[in-house]
XYZ file of C-alpha atoms in Angstrom:
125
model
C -11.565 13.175 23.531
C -8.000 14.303 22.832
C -6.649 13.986 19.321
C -3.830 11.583 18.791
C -1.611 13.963 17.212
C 1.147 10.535 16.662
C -1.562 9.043 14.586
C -0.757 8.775 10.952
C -3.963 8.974 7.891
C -3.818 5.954 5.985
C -2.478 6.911 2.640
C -1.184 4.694 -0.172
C 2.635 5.610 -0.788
C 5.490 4.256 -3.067
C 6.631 1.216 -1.471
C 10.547 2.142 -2.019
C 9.995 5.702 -0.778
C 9.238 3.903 2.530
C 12.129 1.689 2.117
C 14.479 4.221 1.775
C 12.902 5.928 5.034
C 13.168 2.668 6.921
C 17.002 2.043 5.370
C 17.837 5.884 7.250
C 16.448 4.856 10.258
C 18.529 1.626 10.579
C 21.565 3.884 9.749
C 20.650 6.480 12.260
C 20.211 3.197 14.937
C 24.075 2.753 13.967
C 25.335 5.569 14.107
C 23.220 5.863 18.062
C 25.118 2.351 18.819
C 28.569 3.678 17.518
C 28.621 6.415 19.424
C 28.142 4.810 22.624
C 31.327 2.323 21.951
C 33.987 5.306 23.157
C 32.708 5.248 26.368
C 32.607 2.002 27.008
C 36.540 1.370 25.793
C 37.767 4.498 28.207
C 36.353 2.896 31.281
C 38.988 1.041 33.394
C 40.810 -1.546 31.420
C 39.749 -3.896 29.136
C 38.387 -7.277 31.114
C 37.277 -10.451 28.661
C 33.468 -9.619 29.457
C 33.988 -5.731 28.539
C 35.513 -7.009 25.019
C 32.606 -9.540 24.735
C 30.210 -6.974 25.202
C 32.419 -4.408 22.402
C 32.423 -7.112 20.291
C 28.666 -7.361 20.611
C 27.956 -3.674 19.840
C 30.256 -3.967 17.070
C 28.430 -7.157 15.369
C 25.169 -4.905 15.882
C 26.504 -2.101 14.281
C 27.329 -4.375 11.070
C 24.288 -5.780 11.199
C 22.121 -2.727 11.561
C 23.989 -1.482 8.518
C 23.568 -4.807 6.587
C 20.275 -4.821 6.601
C 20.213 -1.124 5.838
C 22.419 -1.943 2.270
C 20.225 -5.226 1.736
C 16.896 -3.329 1.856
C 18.702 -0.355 0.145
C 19.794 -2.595 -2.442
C 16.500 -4.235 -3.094
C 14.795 -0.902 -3.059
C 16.418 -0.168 -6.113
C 14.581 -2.853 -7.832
C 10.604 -2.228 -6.884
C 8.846 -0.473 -9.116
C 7.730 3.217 -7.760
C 4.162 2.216 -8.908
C 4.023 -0.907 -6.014
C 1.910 1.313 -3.781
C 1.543 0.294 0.465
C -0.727 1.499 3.305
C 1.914 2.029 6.573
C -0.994 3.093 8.630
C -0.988 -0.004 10.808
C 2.676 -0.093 11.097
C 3.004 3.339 11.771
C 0.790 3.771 14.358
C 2.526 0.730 16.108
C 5.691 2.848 16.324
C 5.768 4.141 20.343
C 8.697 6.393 19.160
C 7.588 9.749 18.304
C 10.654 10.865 16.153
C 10.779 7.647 14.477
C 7.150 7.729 13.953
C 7.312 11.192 12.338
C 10.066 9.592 10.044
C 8.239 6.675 9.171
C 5.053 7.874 8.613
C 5.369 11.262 7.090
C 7.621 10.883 4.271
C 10.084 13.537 5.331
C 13.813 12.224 5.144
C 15.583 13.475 8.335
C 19.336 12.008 7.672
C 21.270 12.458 10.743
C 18.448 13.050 13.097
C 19.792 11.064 16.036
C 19.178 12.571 19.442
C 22.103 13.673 21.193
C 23.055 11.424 24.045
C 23.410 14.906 26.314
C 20.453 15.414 26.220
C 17.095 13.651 27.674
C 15.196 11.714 25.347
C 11.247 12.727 25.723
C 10.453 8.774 24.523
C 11.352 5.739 26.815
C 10.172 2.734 26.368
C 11.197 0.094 29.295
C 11.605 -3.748 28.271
């Protein structure tokens, strides 16, 4: 049998240390959404459905980084002694990178994968 080497040993950690870790994610998923918005505005000229669809990147860019200050916010408030298992959530994570982020404990700010470059992750919906 082949180890799972994206499989994460349950472990009880400081439920705002994962908060934070979850709060850089959501700002890394803005900053992956922002970066995409220049080449949508050079292409051709602007139509009504290519503003719809800016305007709809630009609502989830606020709203990624919303919820990123809310949780960051109420982070600040738990107790570092409110322990949680992430195990389960972890391991529900298809994403390597983000699983490693998750799961690990290691803060990677500004770990976003270049857009030049092929992912090795792709989840179809």
């Amino acid at each position: 049998m082949k180890p799972d080497h994206n499989h994460v040993p349950h472990a009880e950690e400081s439920l705002p240390d994962v908060l934070v870790r979850v709060v850089t994610e959501l700002h890394d998923v803005a900053r992956l959404i922002e970066r995409i918005e220049p080449q949508l505005m050079s292409a051709e000229a602007a139509s009504a459905e290519r503003v719809m669809v800016l305007q709809g990147i630009d609502l989830a860019v606020q709203k990624t980084r919303g919820l990123a200050e809310f949780l960051d916010t109420i982070t600040a408030s738990i107790p570092d002694t409110c322990l949680v298992d992430v195990t389960t959530a972890v391991n529900l994570i298809k994403l390597g990178d983000m699983k490693t982020a998750l799961g690990t404990g290691v803060l990677q700010h500004g770990h976003s994968h270049p857009l030049t470059k092929t992912s090795g992750d792709f989840e179809a919906f």
